[in-house]
Coordinates of C-alpha atoms in Angstrom, one line a residue:
M1 CA 46.7 -66.2 -109.7
A2 CA 46.4 -69.8 -107.8
A3 CA 45.7 -73.3 -109.7
Y4 CA 41.5 -73.1 -108.6
E5 CA 42.9 -77.4 -107.5
R6 CA 45.5 -76.1 -105.1
L7 CA 43.4 -73.6 -103.6
G8 CA 41.0 -75.9 -102.8
D9 CA 43.4 -78.0 -100.9
L10 CA 44.8 -74.8 -99.0
L11 CA 41.3 -73.5 -98.0
D12 CA 40.4 -76.8 -95.7
P13 CA 37.7 -74.9 -93.3
A14 CA 38.8 -76.8 -90.6
H15 CA 42.6 -75.8 -91.3
T16 CA 42.3 -72.0 -92.6
V17 CA 42.1 -68.7 -90.2
L18 CA 41.6 -65.5 -92.2
L19 CA 43.9 -62.2 -90.4
T20 CA 42.2 -58.5 -91.3
V21 CA 45.6 -56.8 -90.7
E22 CA 44.7 -52.8 -89.5
C23 CA 41.2 -52.9 -91.0
Q24 CA 40.7 -49.9 -89.2
R25 CA 38.8 -46.7 -88.5
G26 CA 42.0 -44.6 -88.1
V27 CA 43.1 -46.6 -90.6
V28 CA 40.9 -47.1 -93.6
G29 CA 38.1 -45.3 -93.1
P30 CA 36.7 -42.3 -93.3
D31 CA 38.7 -39.7 -90.6
A32 CA 42.2 -41.9 -91.1
A33 CA 45.2 -40.8 -89.7
L34 CA 46.8 -41.5 -93.6
P35 CA 43.8 -40.2 -96.3
E36 CA 45.3 -41.3 -98.9
L37 CA 45.8 -44.8 -97.7
A38 CA 42.1 -44.8 -97.0
R39 CA 40.8 -43.9 -100.1
A40 CA 42.7 -46.6 -102.0
A41 CA 41.8 -49.1 -99.5
R42 CA 38.2 -47.7 -100.2
S43 CA 38.0 -46.6 -104.8
S44 CA 40.8 -50.2 -104.7
G45 CA 37.5 -52.7 -103.4
A46 CA 41.0 -53.9 -101.5
L47 CA 38.1 -52.9 -97.7
G48 CA 34.8 -54.4 -99.7
N49 CA 36.8 -57.0 -100.1
V50 CA 38.4 -58.3 -96.9
A51 CA 34.7 -57.0 -95.9
R52 CA 33.0 -60.4 -98.3
L53 CA 35.3 -62.3 -97.0
V54 CA 35.2 -61.9 -93.4
D55 CA 31.1 -62.4 -94.7
G56 CA 31.8 -65.9 -96.7
A57 CA 34.6 -66.8 -93.5
H58 CA 31.6 -67.1 -90.8
R59 CA 29.1 -68.8 -93.0
A60 CA 32.1 -71.8 -93.9
G61 CA 33.1 -71.7 -90.4
V62 CA 36.4 -70.1 -90.7
Q63 CA 37.7 -68.2 -88.3
V64 CA 38.6 -64.7 -88.1
I65 CA 41.4 -62.6 -86.4
H66 CA 41.3 -58.4 -86.6
A67 CA 45.1 -57.4 -85.7
I68 CA 44.3 -53.4 -84.9
A69 CA 47.8 -51.3 -84.2
E70 CA 47.2 -49.2 -81.2
R71 CA 49.0 -47.2 -78.8
R72 CA 48.3 -45.8 -75.1
P73 CA 47.9 -42.3 -75.0
D74 CA 50.9 -41.6 -72.4
G75 CA 52.5 -44.3 -75.1
R76 CA 54.0 -46.8 -72.9
G77 CA 55.5 -49.9 -74.9
A78 CA 55.3 -47.9 -78.3
S79 CA 57.7 -48.8 -80.9
R80 CA 59.8 -45.8 -82.3
N81 CA 63.1 -46.8 -83.3
A82 CA 61.7 -46.4 -87.2
R83 CA 61.0 -43.2 -89.1
L84 CA 57.2 -44.4 -89.7
F85 CA 56.5 -44.9 -86.2
R86 CA 57.7 -41.4 -85.4
A87 CA 56.2 -39.5 -87.9
A88 CA 52.2 -42.0 -86.8
E89 CA 52.6 -40.1 -83.2
R90 CA 52.8 -35.7 -85.6
L91 CA 49.4 -37.2 -87.1
P92 CA 46.5 -35.5 -86.4
V93 CA 44.5 -39.2 -86.1
H94 CA 45.6 -41.5 -83.4
Q95 CA 45.3 -44.8 -83.0
L96 CA 44.9 -44.6 -79.5
S97 CA 43.3 -47.7 -77.2
G98 CA 39.7 -47.9 -76.4
S99 CA 39.4 -44.6 -78.7
T100 CA 36.9 -44.8 -82.1
A101 CA 39.4 -45.5 -84.0
V102 CA 40.4 -48.1 -83.4
R103 CA 37.2 -50.0 -83.7
V104 CA 36.5 -52.5 -86.8
A105 CA 35.7 -50.7 -90.0
P106 CA 32.3 -50.6 -91.7
P107 CA 31.8 -52.5 -94.2
I108 CA 33.3 -55.5 -92.5
E109 CA 31.3 -57.1 -89.0
V110 CA 32.5 -58.1 -86.2
A111 CA 30.9 -61.3 -85.6
E112 CA 30.8 -62.9 -81.1
E113 CA 33.0 -65.2 -82.6
D114 CA 36.2 -63.5 -84.4
L115 CA 39.6 -62.6 -82.7
V116 CA 40.6 -59.1 -81.6
V117 CA 43.9 -59.4 -81.3
R118 CA 45.5 -55.2 -80.7
R119 CA 49.0 -54.9 -81.2
L120 CA 51.1 -51.9 -79.4
H121 CA 54.1 -52.2 -80.6
G122 CA 56.4 -52.8 -84.1
L123 CA 55.5 -53.9 -87.3
S124 CA 54.2 -57.0 -87.7
P125 CA 50.8 -58.2 -86.4
L126 CA 52.1 -61.8 -85.6
H127 CA 55.2 -60.8 -84.1
G128 CA 55.1 -60.6 -80.4
T129 CA 51.6 -60.7 -80.7
G130 CA 50.7 -63.6 -79.3
V131 CA 49.0 -64.4 -83.0
D132 CA 51.3 -67.5 -83.6
A133 CA 50.2 -69.0 -80.2
L134 CA 46.0 -68.8 -81.5
L135 CA 46.9 -70.2 -85.2
R136 CA 48.6 -73.3 -83.3
N137 CA 46.4 -73.9 -80.4
L138 CA 43.8 -73.6 -83.4
G139 CA 45.2 -76.1 -85.4
C140 CA 45.4 -74.0 -87.9
R141 CA 47.3 -74.3 -91.6
T142 CA 47.0 -71.7 -94.0
L143 CA 46.7 -68.1 -93.0
I144 CA 44.9 -65.9 -95.4
V145 CA 46.1 -61.9 -95.0
T146 CA 43.6 -59.7 -95.7
G147 CA 44.4 -55.5 -94.9
V148 CA 46.6 -52.8 -95.1
S149 CA 49.3 -51.7 -95.7
A150 CA 50.6 -53.5 -98.6
N151 CA 53.4 -50.9 -98.0
V152 CA 54.5 -52.6 -94.2
A153 CA 52.2 -54.5 -92.8
I154 CA 51.2 -56.8 -95.3
P155 CA 54.8 -58.6 -96.8
N156 CA 55.4 -58.4 -93.1
A157 CA 52.2 -60.9 -91.8
V158 CA 53.2 -63.6 -95.2
F159 CA 57.0 -63.3 -94.2
D160 CA 56.0 -63.9 -90.7
A161 CA 53.4 -66.7 -91.4
V162 CA 56.0 -68.5 -94.0
N163 CA 59.3 -68.2 -91.4
L164 CA 56.0 -70.0 -88.1
G165 CA 55.2 -73.0 -91.2
Y166 CA 52.0 -71.7 -92.0
A167 CA 50.9 -71.7 -95.7
A168 CA 50.0 -67.7 -96.5
V169 CA 46.8 -67.2 -99.4
V170 CA 46.9 -63.4 -100.1
P171 CA 44.0 -62.4 -102.2
A172 CA 44.8 -59.5 -103.9
D173 CA 41.6 -57.3 -104.6
A174 CA 41.5 -57.5 -100.7
I175 CA 45.1 -55.4 -100.2
A176 CA 45.7 -51.8 -100.6
G177 CA 49.0 -49.8 -100.1
V178 CA 50.3 -46.6 -101.5
P179 CA 50.8 -45.7 -104.4
A180 CA 48.2 -48.4 -106.5
D181 CA 51.5 -49.0 -108.5
Y182 CA 53.4 -50.1 -105.4
T183 CA 51.2 -52.8 -104.1
A184 CA 50.9 -54.6 -107.7
A185 CA 54.4 -54.6 -107.7
M186 CA 54.4 -56.0 -104.4
I187 CA 52.6 -58.8 -105.5
R188 CA 53.9 -59.3 -108.5
H189 CA 57.2 -59.2 -107.5
T190 CA 57.8 -60.3 -104.1
L191 CA 54.4 -61.9 -102.9
T192 CA 54.1 -64.3 -105.4
L193 CA 57.4 -66.0 -104.2
V194 CA 56.2 -67.2 -100.7
A195 CA 52.3 -66.7 -101.2
T196 CA 49.8 -67.8 -103.1
V197 CA 48.6 -64.7 -104.6
T198 CA 45.1 -65.8 -105.5
T199 CA 41.7 -62.9 -105.8
T200 CA 38.3 -62.2 -103.3
G201 CA 35.6 -64.8 -105.3
E202 CA 38.5 -67.4 -105.7
V203 CA 38.6 -67.4 -102.1
L204 CA 34.4 -67.5 -101.6
G205 CA 34.2 -70.1 -104.5
R206 CA 36.3 -72.5 -102.5
L207 CA 35.7 -72.5 -98.6
G208 CA 32.4 -74.4 -99.6
P209 CA 29.8 -74.9 -98.5
P210 CA 28.0 -73.1 -94.6
R211 CA 28.8 -75.0 -92.3
R212 CA 26.9 -75.8 -88.6
G213 CA 30.2 -75.0 -86.4
R214 CA 33.6 -75.0 -86.5
P215 CA 35.5 -78.6 -85.5
Q216 CA 36.7 -78.3 -82.5

């Protein structure tokens, strides 16, 4: 895990943003499209840890962005150039715009100051979604990446963040994928090479006391 002192340097609330990836009812909720992934997110404690991090970010004045994957009912603009996209079209639960499936899942609480960014295509929460521009306008230097899945979207988000010049921080106990041993392998053999891997407790411990508001 990250050296505690180094983590403190990275997590300046004025320049840190917390990103939750696909923590939506249709992905990690009780009636999710992929029950195995939803169970992993809940049973591992990852979803609960994301909620803790979001709450801590709110109290510390750290900006939160929720990245949601969805599609129009008519499918316009959706990607179909990978097996994953075609398989998603056959699932019993569709992440349709405006539906319950694309609402942020409990126990995560969305605050008025949070930004919710919705994408209709691709695999990345950052590339082609407008999130990079938001991060730059917010003065972000460090991006905390949480959510699902460790199989696809989480590494995609981390790689994109690093390629765009941000320092990526990954609380290992706040991400999930399937199977569980793959998540551990992804963290150990890939994410540790490009991100600062830490824990929820360490992040919360370094965010500092609550602030009245985010510096402008």
